[in-house]
PDB file of C-alpha atoms and ligand atoms in Angstrom:
ATOM      1  CA  MET A   1      48.257  98.895  12.725  1.00 64.00           C
ATOM      2  CA  THR A   2      45.438 101.118  14.219  1.00 83.00           C
ATOM      3  CA  ARG A   3      42.406 101.575  11.897  1.00 93.00           C
ATOM      4  CA  PRO A   4      42.351 104.696  10.083  1.00 98.00           C
ATOM      5  CA  VAL A   5      39.756 107.220  11.460  1.00 98.00           C
ATOM      6  CA  TYR A   6      37.738 109.337   8.942  1.00 98.00           C
ATOM      7  CA  ARG A   7      35.028 111.887   9.767  1.00 98.00           C
ATOM      8  CA  PHE A   8      32.089 113.849   8.236  1.00 98.00           C
ATOM      9  CA  ALA A   9      31.474 117.069   9.956  1.00 98.00           C
ATOM     10  CA  PRO A  10      28.584 119.023   8.657  1.00 98.00           C
ATOM     11  CA  SER A  11      27.174 122.202  10.130  1.00 98.00           C
ATOM     12  CA  PRO A  12      23.395 121.997  11.083  1.00 98.00           C
ATOM     13  CA  ASN A  13      22.537 125.402   9.753  1.00 96.00           C
ATOM     14  CA  GLY A  14      21.078 124.253   6.579  1.00 96.00           C
ATOM     15  CA  LEU A  15      20.340 121.320   4.292  1.00 96.00           C
ATOM     16  CA  LEU A  16      22.734 119.084   2.803  1.00 96.00           C
ATOM     17  CA  HIS A  17      23.573 119.808  -0.821  1.00 95.00           C
ATOM     18  CA  LEU A  18      25.328 117.771  -3.533  1.00 95.00           C
ATOM     19  CA  GLY A  19      28.715 118.941  -2.388  1.00 95.00           C
ATOM     20  CA  HIS A  20      28.311 117.634   1.067  1.00 97.00           C
ATOM     21  CA  ALA A  21      26.934 114.227  -0.552  1.00 97.00           C
ATOM     22  CA  LEU A  22      30.309 114.215  -2.596  1.00 97.00           C
ATOM     23  CA  SER A  23      32.401 114.415   0.812  1.00 98.00           C
ATOM     24  CA  ALA A  24      30.194 112.261   2.662  1.00 98.00           C
ATOM     25  CA  LEU A  25      30.263 109.696   0.004  1.00 98.00           C
ATOM     26  CA  LEU A  26      34.019 110.023  -0.237  1.00 98.00           C
ATOM     27  CA  ASN A  27      34.531 109.690   3.357  1.00 98.00           C
ATOM     28  CA  ASP A  28      32.479 106.592   3.514  1.00 98.00           C
ATOM     29  CA  ALA A  29      34.226 104.904   0.456  1.00 97.00           C
ATOM     30  CA  ALA A  30      37.536 105.806   2.018  1.00 97.00           C
ATOM     31  CA  ALA A  31      37.039 104.601   5.480  1.00 98.00           C
ATOM     32  CA  ARG A  32      35.534 101.293   3.973  1.00 97.00           C
ATOM     33  CA  ALA A  33      38.544 100.763   1.590  1.00 96.00           C
ATOM     34  CA  ALA A  34      40.926 101.032   4.436  1.00 96.00           C
ATOM     35  CA  ARG A  35      38.772  98.925   7.021  1.00 97.00           C
ATOM     36  CA  GLY A  36      38.553 102.188   9.168  1.00 98.00           C
ATOM     37  CA  LYS A  37      35.940 104.018  10.972  1.00 98.00           C
ATOM     38  CA  LEU A  38      33.893 106.773   9.857  1.00 98.00           C
ATOM     39  CA  LEU A  39      32.538 109.551  12.608  1.00 98.00           C
ATOM     40  CA  LEU A  40      29.945 111.800  12.512  1.00 98.00           C
ATOM     41  CA  ARG A  41      30.361 115.261  14.042  1.00 98.00           C
ATOM     42  CA  MET A  42      27.682 118.108  14.025  1.00 98.00           C
ATOM     43  CA  GLU A  43      29.631 121.534  14.009  1.00 98.00           C
ATOM     44  CA  ASP A  44      26.981 123.204  15.860  1.00 98.00           C
ATOM     45  CA  ILE A  45      28.967 126.097  17.771  1.00 98.00           C
ATOM     46  CA  ASP A  46      26.851 128.466  16.130  1.00 97.00           C
ATOM     47  CA  THR A  47      23.938 128.009  18.298  1.00 94.00           C
ATOM     48  CA  THR A  48      21.341 130.398  16.880  1.00 95.00           C
ATOM     49  CA  ARG A  49      21.665 129.360  13.132  1.00 97.00           C
ATOM     50  CA  CYS A  50      22.252 125.551  13.994  1.00 98.00           C
ATOM     51  CA  THR A  51      18.988 123.872  15.061  1.00 98.00           C
ATOM     52  CA  PRO A  52      18.081 119.925  16.105  1.00 97.00           C
ATOM     53  CA  ALA A  53      15.621 119.979  13.041  1.00 98.00           C
ATOM     54  CA  PHE A  54      18.546 120.574  10.569  1.00 97.00           C
ATOM     55  CA  GLU A  55      20.604 117.918  12.427  1.00 98.00           C
ATOM     56  CA  ALA A  56      17.590 115.400  11.965  1.00 98.00           C
ATOM     57  CA  ALA A  57      17.147 116.576   8.217  1.00 97.00           C
ATOM     58  CA  ILE A  58      21.074 116.067   7.967  1.00 98.00           C
ATOM     59  CA  ARG A  59      21.070 112.569   9.399  1.00 98.00           C
ATOM     60  CA  ALA A  60      17.831 111.485   7.437  1.00 98.00           C
ATOM     61  CA  ASP A  61      19.703 112.354   4.109  1.00 98.00           C
ATOM     62  CA  LEU A  62      22.970 110.475   5.204  1.00 98.00           C
ATOM     63  CA  ALA A  63      20.904 107.231   5.996  1.00 98.00           C
ATOM     64  CA  TRP A  64      19.123 107.468   2.561  1.00 98.00           C
ATOM     65  CA  LEU A  65      22.576 107.744   1.129  1.00 98.00           C
ATOM     66  CA  GLY A  66      23.205 104.591   2.563  1.00 98.00           C
ATOM     67  CA  ILE A  67      26.086 105.782   4.818  1.00 98.00           C
ATOM     68  CA  THR A  68      26.337 104.585   8.530  1.00 97.00           C
ATOM     69  CA  PHE A  69      28.777 105.961  11.127  1.00 98.00           C
ATOM     70  CA  ASP A  70      30.718 104.280  13.940  1.00 98.00           C
ATOM     71  CA  GLY A  71      29.980 105.675  17.423  1.00 93.00           C
ATOM     72  CA  PRO A  72      27.854 108.166  18.711  1.00 95.00           C
ATOM     73  CA  VAL A  73      27.761 111.520  16.977  1.00 98.00           C
ATOM     74  CA  ARG A  74      29.835 114.248  18.345  1.00 98.00           C
ATOM     75  CA  ARG A  75      28.052 117.722  18.849  1.00 98.00           C
ATOM     76  CA  GLN A  76      30.505 120.831  19.314  1.00 98.00           C
ATOM     77  CA  SER A  77      27.767 122.629  21.434  1.00 98.00           C
ATOM     78  CA  GLU A  78      28.324 119.931  24.109  1.00 98.00           C
ATOM     79  CA  HIS A  79      32.197 120.577  24.705  1.00 98.00           C
ATOM     80  CA  PHE A  80      32.338 124.041  25.022  1.00 98.00           C
ATOM     81  CA  ASP A  81      34.171 123.614  28.267  1.00 98.00           C
ATOM     82  CA  GLU A  82      37.034 121.659  26.369  1.00 98.00           C
ATOM     83  CA  TYR A  83      37.529 124.431  24.088  1.00 98.00           C
ATOM     84  CA  HIS A  84      37.608 126.836  26.775  1.00 98.00           C
ATOM     85  CA  GLU A  85      40.525 124.768  28.517  1.00 98.00           C
ATOM     86  CA  ALA A  86      42.576 124.972  25.230  1.00 98.00           C
ATOM     87  CA  VAL A  87      41.932 128.510  24.915  1.00 98.00           C
ATOM     88  CA  GLU A  88      43.294 129.069  28.493  1.00 98.00           C
ATOM     89  CA  LEU A  89      46.183 127.136  27.409  1.00 98.00           C
ATOM     90  CA  LEU A  90      46.880 129.551  24.876  1.00 98.00           C
ATOM     91  CA  ARG A  91      45.924 132.445  26.689  1.00 98.00           C
ATOM     92  CA  ASN A  92      48.517 131.511  29.478  1.00 98.00           C
ATOM     93  CA  ARG A  93      51.407 131.431  26.866  1.00 98.00           C
ATOM     94  CA  GLY A  94      50.538 135.079  25.827  1.00 98.00           C
ATOM     95  CA  LEU A  95      49.444 133.948  22.598  1.00 98.00           C
ATOM     96  CA  VAL A  96      45.801 135.209  22.378  1.00 98.00           C
ATOM     97  CA  TYR A  97      44.580 138.676  23.169  1.00 97.00           C
ATOM     98  CA  ARG A  98      41.028 140.409  23.660  1.00 97.00           C
ATOM     99  CA  ALA A  99      39.854 142.029  20.423  1.00 98.00           C
ATOM    100  CA  TRP A 100      37.001 144.705  20.711  1.00 97.00           C
ATOM    101  CA  LEU A 101      36.300 145.524  17.239  1.00 97.00           C
ATOM    102  CA  THR A 102      32.820 144.883  15.818  1.00 95.00           C
ATOM    103  CA  ARG A 103      32.242 143.881  12.540  1.00 93.00           C
ATOM    104  CA  GLY A 104      31.135 146.844  11.170  1.00 95.00           C
ATOM    105  CA  GLU A 105      34.212 148.832  12.866  1.00 96.00           C
ATOM    106  CA  ILE A 106      36.661 146.357  11.051  1.00 96.00           C
ATOM    107  CA  ARG A 107      34.794 147.110   7.997  1.00 95.00           C
ATOM    108  CA  LYS A 108      34.750 150.938   8.370  1.00 96.00           C
ATOM    109  CA  ALA A 109      38.660 150.909   9.364  1.00 96.00           C
ATOM    110  CA  VAL A 110      39.454 148.857   5.993  1.00 96.00           C
ATOM    111  CA  ALA A 111      36.965 151.004   3.870  1.00 96.00           C
ATOM    112  CA  ASP A 112      38.685 154.364   5.413  1.00 95.00           C
ATOM    113  CA  HIS A 113      42.224 152.936   5.042  1.00 94.00           C
ATOM    114  CA  GLU A 114      41.586 151.793   1.291  1.00 95.00           C
ATOM    115  CA  ALA A 115      39.635 155.301   0.605  1.00 95.00           C
ATOM    116  CA  SER A 116      42.663 157.690   2.177  1.00 95.00           C
ATOM    117  CA  ARG A 117      45.458 155.380   0.690  1.00 93.00           C
ATOM    118  CA  GLY A 118      44.273 154.241  -2.542  1.00 92.00           C
ATOM    119  CA  THR A 119      45.617 150.533  -1.823  1.00 94.00           C
ATOM    120  CA  PRO A 120      43.819 147.416  -0.975  1.00 95.00           C
ATOM    121  CA  TRP A 121      43.940 146.238   2.719  1.00 96.00           C
ATOM    122  CA  PRO A 122      45.441 142.825   2.910  1.00 96.00           C
ATOM    123  CA  ARG A 123      43.024 139.905   3.025  1.00 97.00           C
ATOM    124  CA  ASP A 124      43.146 136.396   4.119  1.00 98.00           C
ATOM    125  CA  PRO A 125      42.852 133.485   1.855  1.00 97.00           C
ATOM    126  CA  ASP A 126      39.246 133.515   1.980  1.00 96.00           C
ATOM    127  CA  GLY A 127      38.932 137.223   0.989  1.00 96.00           C
ATOM    128  CA  ALA A 128      38.252 138.616   4.642  1.00 95.00           C
ATOM    129  CA  PRO A 129      40.278 141.659   5.837  1.00 96.00           C
ATOM    130  CA  LEU A 130      42.799 141.172   8.377  1.00 97.00           C
ATOM    131  CA  TYR A 131      42.217 142.281  11.646  1.00 97.00           C
ATOM    132  CA  PRO A 132      43.323 146.077  11.890  1.00 95.00           C
ATOM    133  CA  GLY A 133      44.215 145.963  15.545  1.00 94.00           C
ATOM    134  CA  ASP A 134      42.356 147.582  18.348  1.00 95.00           C
ATOM    135  CA  LEU A 135      44.994 150.314  19.462  1.00 94.00           C
ATOM    136  CA  THR A 136      45.176 151.784  15.768  1.00 92.00           C
ATOM    137  CA  VAL A 137      41.467 151.973  15.524  1.00 95.00           C
ATOM    138  CA  LEU A 138      40.106 152.750  18.856  1.00 96.00           C
ATOM    139  CA  GLY A 139      42.780 154.229  20.995  1.00 95.00           C
ATOM    140  CA  GLN A 140      43.665 153.133  24.476  1.00 97.00           C
ATOM    141  CA  ALA A 141      41.187 155.129  26.290  1.00 97.00           C
ATOM    142  CA  GLU A 142      38.236 153.242  24.392  1.00 97.00           C
ATOM    143  CA  ILE A 143      39.609 150.184  24.873  1.00 97.00           C
ATOM    144  CA  ASP A 144      39.772 150.937  28.725  1.00 97.00           C
ATOM    145  CA  ARG A 145      36.460 152.184  28.545  1.00 98.00           C
ATOM    146  CA  ARG A 146      35.096 148.848  26.933  1.00 97.00           C
ATOM    147  CA  GLU A 147      37.046 146.880  29.322  1.00 96.00           C
ATOM    148  CA  GLU A 148      35.352 148.595  32.254  1.00 97.00           C
ATOM    149  CA  GLU A 149      31.700 148.637  31.013  1.00 97.00           C
ATOM    150  CA  GLY A 150      32.031 144.569  30.317  1.00 97.00           C
ATOM    151  CA  ALA A 151      31.663 145.040  26.685  1.00 96.00           C
ATOM    152  CA  PRO A 152      31.884 141.708  24.748  1.00 96.00           C
ATOM    153  CA  PHE A 153      35.192 140.731  22.978  1.00 97.00           C
ATOM    154  CA  ALA A 154      36.475 137.969  20.933  1.00 98.00           C
ATOM    155  CA  LEU A 155      39.694 136.409  21.604  1.00 98.00           C
ATOM    156  CA  ARG A 156      42.151 136.264  18.756  1.00 98.00           C
ATOM    157  CA  LEU A 157      45.382 134.511  18.135  1.00 98.00           C
ATOM    158  CA  ASP A 158      48.495 136.819  18.011  1.00 98.00           C
ATOM    159  CA  MET A 159      49.863 135.256  15.004  1.00 98.00           C
ATOM    160  CA  ALA A 160      53.372 136.684  14.948  1.00 97.00           C
ATOM    161  CA  ARG A 161      53.740 135.337  18.537  1.00 98.00           C
ATOM    162  CA  ALA A 162      51.938 132.047  17.685  1.00 98.00           C
ATOM    163  CA  CYS A 163      54.371 131.157  14.876  1.00 97.00           C
ATOM    164  CA  ALA A 164      57.394 132.163  16.718  1.00 97.00           C
ATOM    165  CA  ALA A 165      56.289 129.763  19.638  1.00 98.00           C
ATOM    166  CA  ALA A 166      55.640 127.011  17.121  1.00 97.00           C
ATOM    167  CA  GLY A 167      58.992 127.446  16.009  1.00 97.00           C
ATOM    168  CA  ILE A 168      58.139 128.362  12.618  1.00 95.00           C
ATOM    169  CA  SER A 169      60.615 129.949  10.202  1.00 90.00           C
ATOM    170  CA  THR A 170      61.484 130.225   6.608  1.00 89.00           C
ATOM    171  CA  ARG A 171      64.167 127.477   7.328  1.00 91.00           C
ATOM    172  CA  GLN A 172      61.796 125.610   9.340  1.00 91.00           C
ATOM    173  CA  PRO A 173      58.231 125.896   7.714  1.00 95.00           C
ATOM    174  CA  LEU A 174      55.218 124.148   8.985  1.00 97.00           C
ATOM    175  CA  THR A 175      54.170 121.560   6.418  1.00 98.00           C
ATOM    176  CA  PHE A 176      51.216 119.107   6.250  1.00 98.00           C
ATOM    177  CA  THR A 177      50.771 115.921   3.822  1.00 98.00           C
ATOM    178  CA  GLU A 178      48.022 116.140   1.195  1.00 98.00           C
ATOM    179  CA  THR A 179      47.274 113.118  -0.530  1.00 98.00           C
ATOM    180  CA  ASP A 180      45.028 112.861  -3.835  1.00 95.00           C
ATOM    181  CA  ALA A 181      42.482 110.418  -4.851  1.00 91.00           C
ATOM    182  CA  ASP A 182      45.305 107.684  -5.865  1.00 92.00           C
ATOM    183  CA  GLY A 183      46.891 107.924  -2.587  1.00 91.00           C
ATOM    184  CA  ARG A 184      50.146 109.888  -3.743  1.00 97.00           C
ATOM    185  CA  GLU A 185      51.413 112.257  -1.069  1.00 98.00           C
ATOM    186  CA  THR A 186      52.869 115.789  -1.256  1.00 98.00           C
ATOM    187  CA  ARG A 187      54.120 117.662   1.614  1.00 97.00           C
ATOM    188  CA  VAL A 188      52.578 121.152   1.380  1.00 98.00           C
ATOM    189  CA  THR A 189      54.291 124.323   3.033  1.00 98.00           C
ATOM    190  CA  CYS A 190      51.793 126.065   5.313  1.00 97.00           C
ATOM    191  CA  GLU A 191      51.509 129.875   5.537  1.00 97.00           C
ATOM    192  CA  PRO A 192      49.549 130.540   8.640  1.00 97.00           C
ATOM    193  CA  ALA A 193      50.458 134.100   8.856  1.00 97.00           C
ATOM    194  CA  ALA A 194      48.494 134.746   5.492  1.00 98.00           C
ATOM    195  CA  TRP A 195      45.550 134.468   7.913  1.00 98.00           C
ATOM    196  CA  GLY A 196      46.617 137.125  10.220  1.00 97.00           C
ATOM    197  CA  ASP A 197      45.214 137.341  13.840  1.00 98.00           C
ATOM    198  CA  VAL A 198      42.616 134.827  13.352  1.00 98.00           C
ATOM    199  CA  VAL A 199      39.586 134.455  15.789  1.00 98.00           C
ATOM    200  CA  ILE A 200      40.028 131.626  18.357  1.00 98.00           C
ATOM    201  CA  ALA A 201      37.031 132.089  20.614  1.00 98.00           C
ATOM    202  CA  ARG A 202      33.965 134.222  19.206  1.00 97.00           C
ATOM    203  CA  LYS A 203      32.183 136.880  21.352  1.00 96.00           C
ATOM    204  CA  ASP A 204      29.397 134.660  21.927  1.00 93.00           C
ATOM    205  CA  VAL A 205      30.882 131.124  22.232  1.00 96.00           C
ATOM    206  CA  PRO A 206      34.265 130.073  23.745  1.00 96.00           C
ATOM    207  CA  THR A 207      35.692 128.669  20.533  1.00 98.00           C
ATOM    208  CA  SER A 208      35.740 129.383  16.835  1.00 98.00           C
ATOM    209  CA  TYR A 209      35.818 127.042  13.783  1.00 98.00           C
ATOM    210  CA  HIS A 210      39.470 126.746  13.677  1.00 98.00           C
ATOM    211  CA  LEU A 211      39.907 125.817  17.342  1.00 98.00           C
ATOM    212  CA  ALA A 212      36.742 123.319  17.544  1.00 98.00           C
ATOM    213  CA  VAL A 213      37.623 121.511  14.371  1.00 98.00           C
ATOM    214  CA  THR A 214      41.321 121.229  15.553  1.00 98.00           C
ATOM    215  CA  LEU A 215      40.657 120.052  18.867  1.00 98.00           C
ATOM    216  CA  ASP A 216      37.785 117.733  17.691  1.00 98.00           C
ATOM    217  CA  ASP A 217      39.752 115.771  15.166  1.00 98.00           C
ATOM    218  CA  ALA A 218      42.367 114.870  17.820  1.00 98.00           C
ATOM    219  CA  ARG A 219      39.818 114.194  20.669  1.00 98.00           C
ATOM    220  CA  GLN A 220      38.211 111.887  18.277  1.00 98.00           C
ATOM    221  CA  GLY A 221      41.381 110.192  17.063  1.00 98.00           C
ATOM    222  CA  VAL A 222      40.759 111.428  13.466  1.00 98.00           C
ATOM    223  CA  THR A 223      43.798 110.256  11.322  1.00 98.00           C
ATOM    224  CA  HIS A 224      42.309 111.114   7.864  1.00 98.00           C
ATOM    225  CA  VAL A 225      40.733 114.589   7.333  1.00 98.00           C
ATOM    226  CA  LEU A 226      38.963 114.441   3.825  1.00 98.00           C
ATOM    227  CA  ARG A 227      37.080 117.509   3.026  1.00 98.00           C
ATOM    228  CA  GLY A 228      36.292 120.208   0.474  1.00 97.00           C
ATOM    229  CA  ARG A 229      38.946 122.063  -1.489  1.00 97.00           C
ATOM    230  CA  ASP A 230      37.292 125.184  -0.190  1.00 96.00           C
ATOM    231  CA  LEU A 231      39.214 124.520   3.326  1.00 98.00           C
ATOM    232  CA  PHE A 232      42.749 123.772   1.831  1.00 98.00           C
ATOM    233  CA  ALA A 233      44.141 126.985   3.118  1.00 98.00           C
ATOM    234  CA  ALA A 234      42.388 126.679   6.588  1.00 98.00           C
ATOM    235  CA  THR A 235      44.653 123.762   7.157  1.00 98.00           C
ATOM    236  CA  ASP A 236      47.566 126.241   7.793  1.00 98.00           C
ATOM    237  CA  VAL A 237      45.819 127.476  10.809  1.00 98.00           C
ATOM    238  CA  HIS A 238      44.819 124.068  12.038  1.00 98.00           C
ATOM    239  CA  ARG A 239      48.310 122.756  11.920  1.00 98.00           C
ATOM    240  CA  LEU A 240      49.598 125.802  13.825  1.00 98.00           C
ATOM    241  CA  LEU A 241      47.079 125.015  16.402  1.00 98.00           C
ATOM    242  CA  GLN A 242      48.150 121.436  16.250  1.00 98.00           C
ATOM    243  CA  VAL A 243      51.619 122.301  17.294  1.00 98.00           C
ATOM    244  CA  LEU A 244      50.637 124.637  19.862  1.00 98.00           C
ATOM    245  CA  LEU A 245      48.311 122.534  21.736  1.00 98.00           C
ATOM    246  CA  GLY A 246      50.595 119.252  21.154  1.00 98.00           C
ATOM    247  CA  LEU A 247      48.022 117.615  19.001  1.00 98.00           C
ATOM    248  CA  PRO A 248      48.712 114.666  16.422  1.00 98.00           C
ATOM    249  CA  GLU A 249      48.772 115.542  12.628  1.00 98.00           C
ATOM    250  CA  PRO A 250      46.282 113.720  10.781  1.00 98.00           C
ATOM    251  CA  VAL A 251      46.901 113.271   6.935  1.00 98.00           C
ATOM    252  CA  TYR A 252      44.421 115.440   4.448  1.00 98.00           C
ATOM    253  CA  ARG A 253      42.969 115.079   1.478  1.00 98.00           C
ATOM    254  CA  HIS A 254      40.809 118.266   0.032  1.00 98.00           C
ATOM    255  CA  HIS A 255      38.431 117.092  -2.880  1.00 97.00           C
ATOM    256  CA  ARG A 256      37.183 118.987  -5.668  1.00 96.00           C
ATOM    257  CA  LEU A 257      33.985 121.153  -5.310  1.00 95.00           C
ATOM    258  CA  ILE A 258      30.547 120.859  -7.001  1.00 92.00           C
ATOM    259  CA  PRO A 259      29.852 124.133  -8.805  1.00 86.00           C
ATOM    260  CA  GLY A 260      26.367 125.415  -8.511  1.00 78.00           C
ATOM    261  CA  PRO A 261      24.052 126.099 -11.906  1.00 74.00           C
ATOM    262  CA  ASP A 262      25.760 129.609 -11.815  1.00 74.00           C
ATOM    263  CA  GLY A 263      29.327 128.038 -11.700  1.00 73.00           C
ATOM    264  CA  ARG A 264      29.935 129.297  -8.312  1.00 73.00           C
ATOM    265  CA  LYS A 265      30.508 127.040  -5.214  1.00 73.00           C
ATOM    266  CA  LEU A 266      27.256 125.634  -3.861  1.00 73.00           C
ATOM    267  CA  SER A 267      25.994 126.942  -0.742  1.00 71.00           C
ATOM    268  CA  LYS A 268      23.123 125.875   1.758  1.00 69.00           C
ATOM    269  CA  SER A 269      20.970 128.848   0.186  1.00 64.00           C
ATOM    270  CA  ASN A 270      21.178 126.651  -3.189  1.00 60.00           C
ATOM    271  CA  GLY A 271      17.628 125.228  -2.397  1.00 63.00           C
ATOM    272  CA  ASP A 272      17.239 123.360  -5.540  1.00 62.00           C
ATOM    273  CA  THR A 273      20.439 121.273  -4.992  1.00 81.00           C
ATOM    274  CA  ALA A 274      19.342 120.382  -1.491  1.00 94.00           C
ATOM    275  CA  LEU A 275      19.392 116.624  -1.339  1.00 96.00           C
ATOM    276  CA  CYS A 276      15.967 116.321   0.289  1.00 95.00           C
ATOM    277  CA  ALA A 277      14.605 118.381  -2.650  1.00 94.00           C
ATOM    278  CA  LEU A 278      16.342 116.053  -5.139  1.00 95.00           C
ATOM    279  CA  ARG A 279      14.962 112.830  -3.258  1.00 96.00           C
ATOM    280  CA  GLU A 280      11.350 114.314  -3.212  1.00 95.00           C
ATOM    281  CA  ALA A 281      11.712 114.954  -6.875  1.00 95.00           C
ATOM    282  CA  GLY A 282      12.483 111.174  -7.294  1.00 96.00           C
ATOM    283  CA  ALA A 283      16.239 110.951  -7.492  1.00 97.00           C
ATOM    284  CA  THR A 284      17.787 107.836  -6.280  1.00 98.00           C
ATOM    285  CA  PRO A 285      20.827 107.463  -4.301  1.00 98.00           C
ATOM    286  CA  ALA A 286      22.637 105.849  -7.202  1.00 98.00           C
ATOM    287  CA  GLU A 287      21.588 109.093  -9.234  1.00 97.00           C
ATOM    288  CA  ILE A 288      22.985 111.347  -6.672  1.00 97.00           C
ATOM    289  CA  ARG A 289      26.407 109.299  -6.927  1.00 97.00           C
ATOM    290  CA  THR A 290      26.314 109.921 -10.507  1.00 96.00           C
ATOM    291  CA  MET A 291      25.302 113.684 -10.206  1.00 95.00           C
ATOM    292  CA  VAL A 292      28.349 114.054  -8.122  1.00 95.00           C
ATOM    293  CA  GLY A 293      30.654 112.361 -10.555  1.00 96.00           C
ATOM    294  CA  LEU A 294      31.044 109.125  -8.518  1.00 96.00           C
ATOM    295  CA  GLY A 295      28.861 106.896 -10.879  1.00 79.00           C
TER     296      GLY A 295
HETATM  297  N1  LIG B   1      31.821 122.266   9.121  1.00 66.44           N
HETATM  298  C1  LIG B   1      32.493 122.535   7.665  1.00 66.44           C
HETATM  299  C2  LIG B   1      31.541 122.700   6.890  1.00 66.44           C
HETATM  300  O1  LIG B   1      30.346 121.932   7.069  1.00 66.44           O
HETATM  301  C3  LIG B   1      33.445 121.443   7.420  1.00 66.44           C
HETATM  302  C4  LIG B   1      34.743 121.261   8.354  1.00 66.44           C
HETATM  303  C5  LIG B   1      35.876 120.458   8.147  1.00 66.44           C
HETATM  304  O2  LIG B   1      35.433 119.498   7.587  1.00 66.44           O
HETATM  305  O3  LIG B   1      36.824 120.568   8.689  1.00 66.44           O
HETATM  306  O4  LIG B   1      31.853 123.072   6.028  1.00 66.44           O
END
């Protein structure tokens, strides 16, 4: 039997907090229990917000927690050519299109629609508005003008075509395997269409979170994806990309999140729960385990 492969994949755009500690510790425990491997990946496609200093701080926190990784760290920023290749595969099959709308234009189109119709614009599982489409908002002449002047564009997945190309239908839905803490498996039905035409390559870099995470898990031979519950719905997009790109399907487990002092999800801006702040205040790794409910 091949050894299970787990990974911890933080973004070095801030400091690790207790939620990350839970994720890293669960991955470490699962990999050890299965005599598997644990890999470290830096999800640093956002080359302006991610810095070597945050990567160094993250690695210091993980070492302090007593977590060691197998093999070298994979940095997404060093693999843009691989993402570009995957995007081209999708593009050659007519599954992606150039999307010109800026964030401000999307916001305005959605607000105008909601004000004039009095009905909410459809949103994705994270609450972001679905892409309104260039033609209806800009018109063909403006699209042509932007194309001519070389305005920056993102590449978006044509979700309807992508689902058709992947052979997804109500009779043959896409699914993934979710396991719980005791290893019990359930098969979850995916609804990638709920995400609309997701970004596949951003304006500034030749990939997006969804594409990079999916491709990397395959490239790194990850067999078990163990991450926060906040990424449960995004798995539907990742499964779709796996089918379209002919990539293997890992097993998933989405763990509970650690609420912040205000009861909401922890974020990197919750400075007081940063691991290094807790360490400086005298907390021990054992106390961190207790704080995340692994005591
Ligand atoms: N980089 C993501 C984060 O820091 C995790 C992505 C994943 O585990 O799939 O939230």
